[in-house]
Coordinates of C-alpha atoms (C1' of nucleotides) in Angstrom, one line a residue:
Chain A
M1440 CA -18.7 55.7 53.6
P1441 CA -21.0 54.1 51.1
E1442 CA -19.7 50.7 50.0
Y1443 CA -19.6 51.5 46.3
L1444 CA -16.9 54.1 47.0
S1445 CA -14.7 52.0 49.1
R1446 CA -15.1 49.2 46.6
R1447 CA -14.1 51.4 43.7
R1448 CA -11.1 49.8 42.2
P1449 CA -8.0 51.9 42.8
L1450 CA -6.9 51.7 39.2
L1451 CA -4.3 54.4 39.3
H1452 CA -2.7 52.8 42.2
E1453 CA -2.8 49.3 40.9
T1454 CA -1.1 50.3 37.7
R1455 CA 1.8 52.0 39.3
C1456 CA 5.0 50.2 38.7
Q1457 CA 6.1 50.7 42.3
T1458 CA 3.3 48.6 43.6
C1459 CA 3.2 46.2 40.7
S1460 CA 4.1 42.6 41.6
L1461 CA 5.9 42.3 38.3
S1462 CA 8.2 45.2 38.7
S1463 CA 11.2 43.0 39.4
L1464 CA 10.7 41.2 36.1
C1465 CA 9.5 44.0 33.9
L1466 CA 11.1 46.8 31.9
P1467 CA 11.6 49.3 34.9
L1468 CA 13.3 46.6 36.9
A1469 CA 16.6 48.4 37.3
L1470 CA 15.2 51.9 38.1
E1471 CA 15.4 53.9 41.3
L1472 CA 12.2 54.9 42.9
E1473 CA 12.2 58.4 41.5
D1474 CA 13.1 57.3 38.1
M1475 CA 10.3 54.8 38.2
D1476 CA 7.9 57.6 38.7
Q1477 CA 9.0 59.2 35.5
F1478 CA 8.6 55.9 33.7
D1479 CA 5.2 55.4 35.4
A1480 CA 4.1 58.7 34.0
I1481 CA 4.3 57.7 30.3
I1482 CA 2.4 54.5 30.7
R1483 CA -1.1 54.2 29.5
R1484 CA -3.7 51.9 31.0
R1485 CA -5.8 49.8 28.7
A1486 CA -9.1 48.1 29.2
P1487 CA -8.6 44.3 29.6
L1488 CA -8.7 42.3 26.4
K1489 CA -11.1 39.4 26.2
K1490 CA -10.1 36.0 24.9
G1491 CA -9.6 36.2 21.2
E1492 CA -9.4 40.0 21.1
P1493 CA -6.4 41.5 19.3
L1494 CA -4.0 43.9 21.0
F1495 CA -3.1 45.1 17.5
R1496 CA -3.3 43.7 14.0
Q1497 CA -0.5 42.9 11.6
G1498 CA 0.4 45.9 9.5
E1499 CA -1.0 48.5 11.9
A1500 CA 1.2 51.5 12.5
F1501 CA 3.7 50.9 15.3
T1502 CA 3.2 53.4 18.1
S1503 CA 3.8 51.5 21.4
V1504 CA 5.3 48.5 23.0
F1505 CA 3.2 46.7 25.6
A1506 CA 4.1 45.0 28.9
V1507 CA 1.8 42.1 29.8
R1508 CA 0.3 42.6 33.3
S1509 CA -1.9 39.5 33.5
G1510 CA -3.2 36.8 31.1
S1511 CA -1.3 35.8 27.9
L1512 CA -1.2 36.5 24.2
K1513 CA 0.1 34.9 21.0
Q1514 CA 1.7 36.6 18.1
V1515 CA 0.7 35.4 14.6
T1516 CA 2.1 36.4 11.3
I1517 CA 0.3 35.8 8.0
E1518 CA 2.2 35.6 4.8
G1519 CA 1.0 36.0 1.2
N1520 CA -0.7 32.6 1.1
G1521 CA -3.1 32.0 4.0
N1522 CA -0.3 30.1 5.8
D1523 CA 0.1 31.7 9.2
Q1524 CA 2.9 31.2 11.7
L1525 CA 2.6 31.6 15.5
T1526 CA 5.9 33.2 16.5
N1527 CA 5.6 33.8 20.2
F1528 CA 3.6 33.4 23.3
Y1529 CA 3.7 36.3 25.8
L1530 CA 3.3 36.0 29.6
P1531 CA 3.1 38.6 32.3
S1532 CA 6.1 41.0 32.5
E1533 CA 7.1 40.3 28.9
L1534 CA 7.4 43.0 26.3
V1535 CA 5.3 42.9 23.1
G1536 CA 5.8 44.8 19.9
L1537 CA 9.6 45.4 19.9
D1538 CA 9.9 43.9 16.4
G1539 CA 7.8 46.7 15.0
I1540 CA 10.3 49.5 15.6
D1541 CA 12.3 48.9 12.4
E1542 CA 9.5 49.1 9.9
Q1543 CA 7.1 51.3 11.9
H1544 CA 4.4 48.6 11.5
Y1545 CA 3.7 45.6 13.6
P1546 CA 4.9 42.6 11.7
G1547 CA 2.2 40.3 13.2
S1548 CA -1.1 40.3 15.0
V1549 CA -1.0 39.8 18.8
V1550 CA -4.2 38.2 20.2
A1551 CA -5.2 37.5 23.8
L1552 CA -5.5 33.8 24.7
E1553 CA -7.6 34.6 27.8
T1554 CA -8.7 37.8 29.6
T1555 CA -5.5 39.9 29.5
T1556 CA -4.4 43.3 30.7
V1557 CA -1.4 45.2 29.4
C1558 CA 0.4 48.4 30.0
E1559 CA 0.9 50.5 26.9
I1560 CA 4.2 52.3 26.6
P1561 CA 4.3 54.8 23.7
F1562 CA 7.6 54.2 22.1
D1563 CA 8.5 57.8 21.3
R1564 CA 8.2 58.7 24.9
L1565 CA 10.1 55.6 26.0
D1566 CA 12.9 56.5 23.6
L1567 CA 13.2 60.0 25.0
L1568 CA 13.1 58.7 28.5
S1569 CA 15.8 56.1 27.7
E1570 CA 18.0 59.1 26.8
E1571 CA 17.7 60.4 30.4
L1572 CA 17.8 57.1 32.2
P1573 CA 20.8 54.9 31.3
E1574 CA 19.3 52.0 33.4
L1575 CA 16.1 52.1 31.4
R1576 CA 18.1 52.2 28.1
A1577 CA 20.2 49.3 29.2
Q1578 CA 17.1 47.3 30.2
L1579 CA 15.6 48.0 26.8
Y1580 CA 18.7 46.8 25.0
R1581 CA 18.7 43.7 27.2
S1582 CA 15.1 42.9 26.5
M1583 CA 15.7 43.0 22.8
S1584 CA 18.9 41.1 23.0
K1585 CA 17.2 38.4 25.1
E1586 CA 14.4 38.1 22.6
M1587 CA 17.0 37.6 19.9
R1588 CA 18.6 34.8 21.9
E1589 CA 15.3 33.2 22.4
D1590 CA 14.5 33.4 18.7
R1591 CA 17.8 31.6 18.0
R1592 CA 17.0 28.9 20.5
M1593 CA 13.7 28.5 18.7
M1594 CA 15.4 28.2 15.4
R1595 CA 17.5 25.4 16.8
L1596 CA 14.4 23.7 18.1
L1597 CA 12.7 23.9 14.7
S1598 CA 15.6 22.8 12.7
R1599 CA 17.3 20.1 14.8
K1600 CA 14.9 18.7 17.3
T1601 CA 12.4 15.8 16.9
A1602 CA 8.7 16.2 17.7
D1603 CA 9.3 14.7 21.2
Q1604 CA 12.1 17.0 21.9
R1605 CA 10.1 20.0 20.8
M1606 CA 7.2 19.1 23.0
A1607 CA 9.4 18.5 26.0
S1608 CA 11.3 21.7 25.5
F1609 CA 8.1 23.6 25.2
L1610 CA 6.8 22.3 28.5
I1611 CA 10.1 22.9 30.2
T1612 CA 10.2 26.5 29.0
L1613 CA 6.7 27.1 30.1
S1614 CA 7.4 25.6 33.5
D1615 CA 10.4 27.8 33.9
R1616 CA 8.5 30.9 33.0
F1617 CA 5.8 30.1 35.5
R1618 CA 8.4 29.4 38.2
R1619 CA 10.1 32.8 37.6
R1620 CA 6.8 34.4 38.1
G1621 CA 6.2 32.7 41.4
Y1622 CA 3.8 30.0 40.2
S1623 CA 4.2 26.3 40.5
P1624 CA 6.6 25.0 37.9
Y1625 CA 5.0 21.6 38.0
S1626 CA 1.3 22.3 37.8
F1627 CA -0.2 24.9 35.4
R1628 CA -2.8 25.5 32.9
L1629 CA -2.1 26.0 29.1
S1630 CA -3.9 29.1 27.9
M1631 CA -3.4 28.0 24.3
A1632 CA -5.1 25.4 22.2
R1633 CA -3.3 22.3 20.9
A1634 CA -3.5 23.9 17.4
D1635 CA -1.5 26.9 18.7
I1636 CA 1.1 24.7 20.2
G1637 CA 1.4 22.8 17.0
N1638 CA 1.7 25.9 14.9
Y1639 CA 4.3 27.3 17.2
L1640 CA 6.4 24.1 17.3
G1641 CA 6.1 23.4 13.6
L1642 CA 4.0 20.2 14.2
A1643 CA 0.6 19.0 13.2
V1644 CA -2.1 19.2 15.9
E1645 CA -2.4 15.4 15.8
T1646 CA 1.3 15.0 16.5
V1647 CA 1.0 17.3 19.6
S1648 CA -1.9 15.3 20.8
R1649 CA -0.2 12.0 20.3
I1650 CA 3.0 13.1 22.0
L1651 CA 1.1 14.4 25.1
S1652 CA -0.7 11.0 25.3
R1653 CA 2.6 9.2 25.1
F1654 CA 4.3 11.4 27.7
Q1655 CA 1.3 10.6 29.9
S1656 CA 1.5 6.9 29.4
Q1657 CA 5.2 7.1 30.3
N1658 CA 4.2 9.0 33.5
V1659 CA 6.3 12.0 32.6
V1660 CA 3.3 14.3 32.7
A1661 CA -0.4 14.1 33.6
V1662 CA -2.5 16.0 31.1
S1663 CA -6.2 16.7 31.4
G1664 CA -7.5 19.0 28.8
R1665 CA -5.4 22.1 29.4
E1666 CA -4.2 21.2 32.9
V1667 CA -0.7 20.0 33.0
N1668 CA 1.1 18.3 35.8
I1669 CA 4.8 17.5 35.4
L1670 CA 5.5 14.3 37.2
G1671 CA 9.0 13.6 36.1
M1672 CA 11.0 16.8 35.4
P1673 CA 14.3 14.8 35.1
Q1674 CA 12.8 12.6 32.4
L1675 CA 11.3 15.6 30.7
L1676 CA 14.7 17.3 30.6
A1677 CA 16.2 14.1 29.2
L1678 CA 13.6 14.0 26.5
A1679 CA 14.2 17.5 25.5
E1680 CA 17.9 17.1 24.8
E1681 CA 18.8 13.5 24.3
D1682 CA 19.3 12.0 20.9
I1683 CA 17.8 8.6 20.3
Q1684 CA 21.0 6.6 20.8
E1685 CA 22.0 8.4 24.1
V1686 CA 19.4 6.7 26.2
A1687 CA 21.7 3.9 27.3
S1688 CA 23.7 6.1 29.8
S1689 CA 21.7 5.6 33.0
Chain B
M626 CA 60.2 58.2 -2.1
P627 CA 60.9 54.5 -1.6
E628 CA 58.0 52.4 -2.9
Y629 CA 57.3 50.7 0.4
L630 CA 56.3 54.0 1.9
S631 CA 53.9 55.1 -0.8
R632 CA 52.4 51.6 -0.8
R633 CA 51.7 51.8 2.9
R634 CA 48.0 51.2 3.3
P635 CA 46.2 54.3 4.5
L636 CA 44.4 52.3 7.2
L637 CA 43.2 55.2 9.3
H638 CA 41.6 56.9 6.3
E639 CA 40.0 53.8 5.0
T640 CA 38.3 53.0 8.2
R641 CA 36.7 56.3 8.6
C642 CA 33.0 56.1 8.3
Q643 CA 32.7 59.2 6.2
T644 CA 34.7 57.6 3.4
C645 CA 33.4 54.1 3.9
S646 CA 31.3 52.8 1.0
L647 CA 29.0 51.1 3.4
S648 CA 28.1 54.2 5.5
S649 CA 24.6 54.3 3.9
L650 CA 23.8 50.8 5.1
C651 CA 25.7 50.7 8.4
L652 CA 25.0 51.8 11.9
P653 CA 25.9 55.5 11.5
L654 CA 23.6 55.8 8.5
A655 CA 21.5 58.5 9.9
L656 CA 24.2 60.6 11.5
E657 CA 25.2 64.2 10.5
L658 CA 28.9 64.6 9.5
E659 CA 30.0 66.0 12.9
D660 CA 28.2 63.3 14.8
M661 CA 29.7 60.7 12.5
D662 CA 33.1 61.9 13.7
Q663 CA 32.2 61.2 17.2
F664 CA 31.0 57.7 16.3
D665 CA 34.2 57.2 14.3
A666 CA 36.3 58.0 17.3
I667 CA 35.0 55.0 19.3
I668 CA 35.6 52.4 16.6
R669 CA 38.6 50.1 16.8
R670 CA 40.3 48.7 13.8
R671 CA 41.0 45.0 13.6
A672 CA 43.4 42.9 11.7
P673 CA 41.6 41.0 8.9
L674 CA 40.4 37.6 9.8
K675 CA 41.4 34.7 7.7
K676 CA 39.0 32.0 6.6
G677 CA 38.0 29.8 9.5
E678 CA 39.3 32.3 12.1
P679 CA 36.8 33.2 14.9
L680 CA 35.9 36.8 15.6
F681 CA 34.9 35.6 19.0
R682 CA 34.0 32.3 20.6
Q683 CA 30.8 31.2 22.3
G684 CA 30.8 32.1 26.0
E685 CA 33.5 34.8 25.8
A686 CA 32.7 38.0 27.7
F687 CA 30.6 40.4 25.6
T688 CA 32.5 43.7 25.1
S689 CA 31.7 44.9 21.6
V690 CA 29.5 44.7 18.6
F691 CA 31.1 44.5 15.2
A692 CA 30.2 45.9 11.8
V693 CA 31.3 43.8 8.9
R694 CA 33.4 45.8 6.4
S695 CA 34.2 43.1 3.9
G696 CA 34.0 39.3 3.6
S697 CA 31.4 37.3 5.5
L698 CA 30.9 35.3 8.7
K699 CA 28.7 32.6 10.2
Q700 CA 27.3 32.4 13.7
V701 CA 27.3 28.9 15.3
T702 CA 25.8 27.9 18.6
I703 CA 26.8 24.6 20.2
E704 CA 24.4 23.1 22.8
G705 CA 25.1 20.4 25.5
N706 CA 25.4 17.6 23.0
G707 CA 27.7 18.2 20.1
N708 CA 24.8 19.3 18.0
D709 CA 25.6 22.7 16.6
Q710 CA 23.3 25.2 14.9
L711 CA 24.2 27.8 12.4
T712 CA 21.9 30.7 13.2
N713 CA 23.1 33.5 10.9
F714 CA 25.3 34.6 8.1
Y715 CA 26.7 38.1 8.2
L716 CA 27.5 40.3 5.2
P717 CA 29.2 43.7 4.9
S718 CA 27.4 46.5 6.8
E719 CA 25.6 44.0 9.1
L720 CA 26.0 44.1 12.9
V721 CA 27.4 41.1 14.8
G722 CA 27.1 40.4 18.5
L723 CA 23.9 42.2 19.5
D724 CA 22.5 39.0 21.0
G725 CA 25.2 39.1 23.6
I726 CA 24.1 42.2 25.4
D727 CA 21.6 40.5 27.7
E728 CA 23.8 37.9 29.3
Q729 CA 27.1 39.7 28.8
H730 CA 28.5 36.7 26.9
Y731 CA 28.4 35.9 23.3
P732 CA 25.8 33.1 22.8
G733 CA 27.5 31.7 19.8
S734 CA 30.9 31.7 18.0
V735 CA 31.2 33.9 14.9
V736 CA 33.7 32.6 12.3
A737 CA 35.0 34.1 9.1
L738 CA 33.9 32.3 5.9
E739 CA 36.6 34.0 3.9
T740 CA 39.1 36.8 4.5
T741 CA 37.0 39.3 6.4
T742 CA 37.5 42.7 8.0
V743 CA 35.3 44.2 10.7
C744 CA 35.0 47.4 12.7
E745 CA 34.9 46.8 16.4
I746 CA 32.5 49.0 18.4
P747 CA 32.9 48.8 22.2
F748 CA 29.4 48.5 23.5
D749 CA 29.8 50.6 26.6
R750 CA 31.0 53.5 24.5
L751 CA 28.3 52.9 21.9
D752 CA 25.7 53.0 24.7
L753 CA 27.0 56.3 26.0
L754 CA 27.2 57.8 22.6
S755 CA 23.6 56.7 21.9
E756 CA 22.6 58.8 24.9
E757 CA 23.9 61.9 23.1
L758 CA 22.9 61.0 19.6
P759 CA 19.2 60.2 19.2
E760 CA 19.7 59.2 15.6
L761 CA 22.3 56.7 16.6
R762 CA 20.1 55.3 19.3
A763 CA 17.2 55.0 16.9
Q764 CA 19.4 53.2 14.4
L765 CA 20.5 50.8 17.1
Y766 CA 16.9 50.0 18.1
R767 CA 16.1 49.6 14.4
S768 CA 18.9 47.2 13.9
M769 CA 17.9 45.0 16.7
S770 CA 14.2 45.2 15.8
K771 CA 15.1 44.2 12.2
E772 CA 17.1 41.2 13.4
M773 CA 14.1 40.1 15.4
R774 CA 11.9 40.3 12.4
E775 CA 14.4 38.3 10.4
D776 CA 14.6 35.7 13.0
R777 CA 10.8 35.3 12.9
R778 CA 10.9 34.9 9.2
M779 CA 13.5 32.2 9.7
M780 CA 11.3 30.5 12.2
R781 CA 8.5 30.5 9.6
L782 CA 10.8 29.1 7.0
L783 CA 12.0 26.3 9.3
S784 CA 8.6 25.3 10.6
R785 CA 6.4 25.7 7.5
K786 CA 8.4 25.5 4.3
T787 CA 9.5 22.4 2.3
A788 CA 13.1 21.8 1.4
D789 CA 12.6 23.4 -2.0
Q790 CA 11.0 26.4 -0.6
R791 CA 13.8 26.9 1.9
M792 CA 16.5 26.6 -0.7
A793 CA 14.7 29.0 -3.0
S794 CA 14.1 31.5 -0.1
F795 CA 17.7 31.3 0.8
L796 CA 18.9 32.1 -2.7
I797 CA 16.5 35.0 -3.0
T798 CA 17.5 36.5 0.3
L799 CA 21.1 36.3 -0.6
S800 CA 20.4 37.8 -4.0
D801 CA 18.6 40.7 -2.3
R802 CA 21.4 41.3 0.1
F803 CA 23.9 41.5 -2.7
R804 CA 21.7 43.8 -4.7
R805 CA 21.4 46.2 -1.8
R806 CA 25.1 46.3 -1.5
G807 CA 25.6 47.2 -5.2
Y808 CA 26.5 43.7 -6.5
S809 CA 24.7 41.7 -9.1
P810 CA 21.6 40.0 -7.7
Y811 CA 21.8 37.3 -10.4
S812 CA 25.4 36.2 -10.2
F813 CA 27.3 35.7 -7.0
R814 CA 29.6 33.4 -5.1
L815 CA 28.6 31.5 -2.0
S816 CA 31.1 31.9 0.7
M817 CA 29.7 29.1 2.7
A818 CA 29.9 25.3 2.2
R819 CA 26.9 23.2 1.4
A820 CA 27.1 21.8 4.9
D821 CA 26.7 25.4 6.3
I822 CA 23.7 26.0 4.1
G823 CA 22.1 22.7 5.2
N824 CA 22.8 23.4 8.9
Y825 CA 21.3 26.9 8.5
L826 CA 18.2 25.7 6.6
G827 CA 17.6 22.7 8.8
L828 CA 18.4 20.3 5.9
A829 CA 20.9 17.5 5.3
V830 CA 23.8 18.3 3.1
E831 CA 22.7 15.7 0.6
T832 CA 19.3 17.4 0.4
V833 CA 20.9 20.8 -0.3
S834 CA 23.0 19.2 -3.1
R835 CA 20.1 17.4 -4.6
I836 CA 17.9 20.5 -4.7
L837 CA 20.6 22.6 -6.3
S838 CA 21.0 19.9 -8.9
R839 CA 17.3 19.9 -9.5
F840 CA 17.0 23.7 -9.7
Q841 CA 19.8 23.5 -12.3
S842 CA 18.1 20.9 -14.4
Q843 CA 15.0 23.0 -14.3
N844 CA 17.1 26.0 -15.6
V845 CA 16.2 28.1 -12.6
V846 CA 19.8 28.5 -11.6
A847 CA 23.2 27.6 -12.9
V848 CA 25.5 26.3 -10.2
S849 CA 29.1 25.5 -10.5
G850 CA 30.8 24.8 -7.2
R851 CA 30.1 28.0 -5.2
E852 CA 29.3 30.2 -8.2
V853 CA 25.6 30.8 -8.6
N854 CA 23.7 32.3 -11.5
I855 CA 20.1 32.9 -11.1
L856 CA 18.5 32.3 -14.5
G857 CA 14.8 32.5 -13.6
M858 CA 14.1 34.9 -10.8
P859 CA 10.3 34.6 -11.3
Q860 CA 10.4 30.9 -11.1
L861 CA 12.6 31.1 -8.0
L862 CA 10.2 33.4 -6.3
A863 CA 7.4 31.0 -7.2
L864 CA 9.3 28.1 -5.8
A865 CA 9.9 30.0 -2.5
E866 CA 6.3 30.7 -1.7
E867 CA 4.0 28.3 -3.6
D868 CA 2.4 25.3 -2.1
I869 CA 2.4 22.2 -4.1
Q870 CA -1.2 22.5 -5.3
E871 CA -1.0 26.2 -6.3
V872 CA 1.1 25.5 -9.4
A873 CA -1.9 25.3 -11.7
S874 CA -2.6 29.1 -11.8
S875 CA -0.5 30.2 -14.8
Chain C
dC1079 C1' 50.9 15.7 -7.8
dG1080 C1' 48.5 13.5 -3.9
dG1081 C1' 45.5 13.1 -0.3
dA1082 C1' 41.8 14.9 2.2
dA1083 C1' 37.8 17.3 2.3
dA1084 C1' 33.7 18.8 -0.1
dT1085 C1' 30.2 17.6 -3.2
dT1086 C1' 27.1 14.7 -5.7
dT1087 C1' 24.3 10.7 -6.5
dG1088 C1' 21.8 6.4 -5.3
dA1089 C1' 19.2 3.2 -2.3
dC1090 C1' 16.7 2.7 1.6
dA1091 C1' 14.5 3.8 6.3
dT1092 C1' 11.6 6.5 9.1
dG1093 C1' 9.3 10.4 11.4
dT1094 C1' 5.7 13.1 10.9
dA1095 C1' 2.0 15.0 7.9
dT1096 C1' -2.3 14.0 6.0
dC1097 C1' -6.7 12.0 5.7
dA1098 C1' -10.5 10.1 8.2
dA1099 C1' -13.4 9.1 12.0
dG1100 C1' -15.0 9.3 16.5
dC1101 C1' -15.0 11.3 21.2
dC1102 C1' -15.5 14.7 24.6
dC1103 C1' -15.8 18.9 26.5
dT1104 C1' -18.0 23.5 27.0
dG1105 C1' -21.3 26.7 26.5
dT1106 C1' -26.1 27.8 25.2
dG1107 C1' -30.9 27.8 24.8
dG1108 C1' -35.0 25.6 25.8
Chain D
dC1293 C1' -31.3 21.2 34.6
dC1294 C1' -30.8 18.9 30.4
dA1295 C1' -30.1 18.2 25.6
dC1296 C1' -27.8 19.7 21.8
dA1297 C1' -24.4 21.7 18.7
dG1298 C1' -19.9 22.7 17.4
dG1299 C1' -15.3 23.1 18.1
dG1300 C1' -11.4 21.1 20.3
dC1301 C1' -9.1 16.9 21.0
dT1302 C1' -7.7 12.1 20.4
dT1303 C1' -6.7 7.9 17.8
dG1304 C1' -5.8 5.0 13.7
dA1305 C1' -4.2 4.0 8.9
dT1306 C1' -1.5 5.5 5.2
dA1307 C1' 1.7 8.3 2.3
dC1308 C1' 5.6 10.8 1.4
dA1309 C1' 9.4 14.1 2.1
dT1310 C1' 13.6 14.1 3.8
dG1311 C1' 17.1 11.9 6.7
dT1312 C1' 20.6 8.3 6.8
dC1313 C1' 24.0 5.3 5.0
dA1314 C1' 27.1 4.2 1.4
dA1315 C1' 30.0 5.1 -2.4
dA1316 C1' 31.7 7.6 -6.4
dT1317 C1' 33.5 11.9 -8.1
dT1318 C1' 35.3 16.4 -7.9
dT1319 C1' 37.6 20.2 -5.9
dC1320 C1' 40.9 22.2 -3.1
dC1321 C1' 45.3 23.1 -1.1
dG1322 C1' 49.7 22.1 0.5

DNA sequence: CGGAAATTTGACATGTATCAAGCCCTGTGG
DNA sequence: CCACAGGGCTTGATACATGTCAAATTTCCG
């Protein structure tokens, strides 16, 4: 057999949910094998996005939700004045676009932070399938509910936490998301720029940079460019929650 | 007929969706009459809540979502330290409790701000009914999607807006919600304390008070206790969006 | 009517943004 | 392979918006 044939990437196979390494985290997580086939059938493959390329732009007609397969993305909303707000980062297995259902337009642009592949799930077909498959419907409700809970956590972070607490919380959340996906929770690479982190956390870039430097000098993390090593998870957890006066306890 | 009989409140009738004045805003908004009967059948009436009484408490098992019929409520989440965060106010026709689906527990307490009545909708029955009624399912998806969009708007408010802009945005949003419900958008009563507003907007109570005083001295609003009169909606809209340097345009 | 809670107002402290400058990566073209 | 350019990142000095503390005043409710 000529090599170019055997080397041909088995795309269809790779994109099947049954063989996807993310299936235990993703939308079809609760489906039986035969139901998963049905789900599989409505998914569209997409060419990988390059860094900086938009998955969709703010205001475009809502047609599909997307599950991240690899890479990462950010969601950015621009309001009247040029002021933009980064409202979310998306990692593999997470669902993008659910907030567009209501108004039938995507309320923000979603842009790849690195080379990224996604599964496109046309929403009308997903909705119909969710009629037949109670487990799928339940999972969809759960996904949306979870995103609401996370938004509320973010609201608390933005309205009650200091810059240090925000930065520590951010690192912990990332760490946890990597851990759940089978990666090291202590050593990972940030796919987003400092400016993105600042925008997301409601801080100036300079503040993000300063805090990372300080965390480093306190031996809580080691940061080199976008490589992060968490050296003291307990300290980081303490930094994320504690109020200034509570330090005396230990 | 003795008076106490004729005075008996026709509860069953009043709680029917078909005769409810909120039906065009509430969950069953898109249903045909006969479908609405089915929906009606799963709803449970509840005794009115008094001011300060909880609809449910943080951590309780999730069983139902609730539609507000009259009055108003606040949602409060307490984290490890006593620090609590007010994440939402709920007005008539709005759905409470959707963020509990995922973890099967309510992530925050919801408390009445005044005498308040709600319709209880057991979620398992709602889910089953949403299988049969595509319009109901669509409306449920829309409600959750809308709440996600509103959360993101709140995130932008908390991370990018000044105290003045937050306060102006808050008044405008309230005004708009009253308008949609058929009440005056210019004259209304706040059911929440200043402390609640501050907690919600990420501001100190004193700041809320000061800003309201200033808005009043600028003749943008007239505030007397919890009574609010919006005198200059255009000015208020300008205050909500404009950055400091953009004032020069007019 | 009285006491407690809610609200307002003032004085001061401080965390973080802003402005400014320099450094360091990364990728590119010679 | 190296030099260069430009963006990304870091660090310092300063300003200011808003939090905190304190106290007076008003409103609410039994």
